[in-house]
């Protein structure tokens, strides 16, 4: 088994859960210190930046040269970075950074390991998000990368099915990890660079996003609970094409399927506005009466 992004959070919990179930897990970490904290029976940390070709080549060599000749049963594409901010003020370089990790890095890992997965008729588990199905104000860059990952997963599932390789998507909602907070530092940088006109448009949204993220995360499940669902996606004999983590994610994904867009917009915007500064106005209401 390979789990990328296993330094902390869901990735680390998934590596531990799979090891607990008797599998040998190659756990991709960014630093030696992360690997030392994770190392345990059944878990072999490997230094892995999924955007680094040398790291990918070393991983392939490790899989192909496994001393016990174990086949690669599954790849869990979990690595990722958070992002938040209005479309207009998010620089293109930031868009590219987000997609480089959240999309292109996963494609690179998958391409590199497909020969081994084809030999073993293994499984690819792509960790998406509720934002892969539902986007809202302030979450566009991150949601776009996850929407793209959903599309790649659908195509890959159909391309590899004739060869016996299964592709599964996992869509978490709020999960209590460190990841949510790490994306907010860049949000403050975006805010500082906004023009007065942009601040008038998005100031309240940008100020409200940290509180919204914190509330969504607090209401979520633990990494250990999420890991149990991911493990099911890895080992279920006849897996579903998608697994949802968390009651809120389930509600939002179902709502996105059946509710009209305008109604869904009103729901998500209303929830966001609860986190706006008290003195901010409601631009949607103002625009409606203009």
C-alpha angles and dihedrals in degrees: 000000000000123000118184122204092030099146093102143342122021094354094055091043091049092051090052093046093051091046089050088055090056104264127131106236128201100206116201112221133171099220138034090236090058090051092050091053092049101041112115141130107315095010121101112182116216126188105247133169102174091212092056114091093199090055090050092050090051091050092051090049090051092051095045092045097046106156092220094044091237114171118236102254100180145001117209109199099203106139115114148137128231124235138180137175143100117292094238097055100038106102118233090240088060091049089052092049091052094048093043090063105026096045118005094043091055091048090051093051091046094049092048095050100037094095090058093043091049091052092052097035085234134167138258117210114191117197107218126160143234081263087065087071102027129040127187140175112304096015099076101113095048094040091049091056091049094046087054091050090053090053093048090049093052092051093044092049091058095041095052101036094088089056095050099252112132123211119204131182124211117200113196124189119195113351122179100240137127091250097085094058095046093065095056097072090070089048090062089051090053090049092052091053098050120115119236089258092051091047089054089053101041109012096104092044093051091047092048098047097079091054091045092050091047093050093047091048094046090053092050134093127269123263089250092056091047090049092058090058092047090050089053089052088053100046108025106122092224104022125198116242089242137025123194122210118209136014094256092052089051092051094047095046092049090047091052089056099050111022122085113255094246093052091048089049091053091049096050095041091050090053092048094049090059086072098047118111111274094244096052121109127230106253093189091057092045091050091049091056097040 
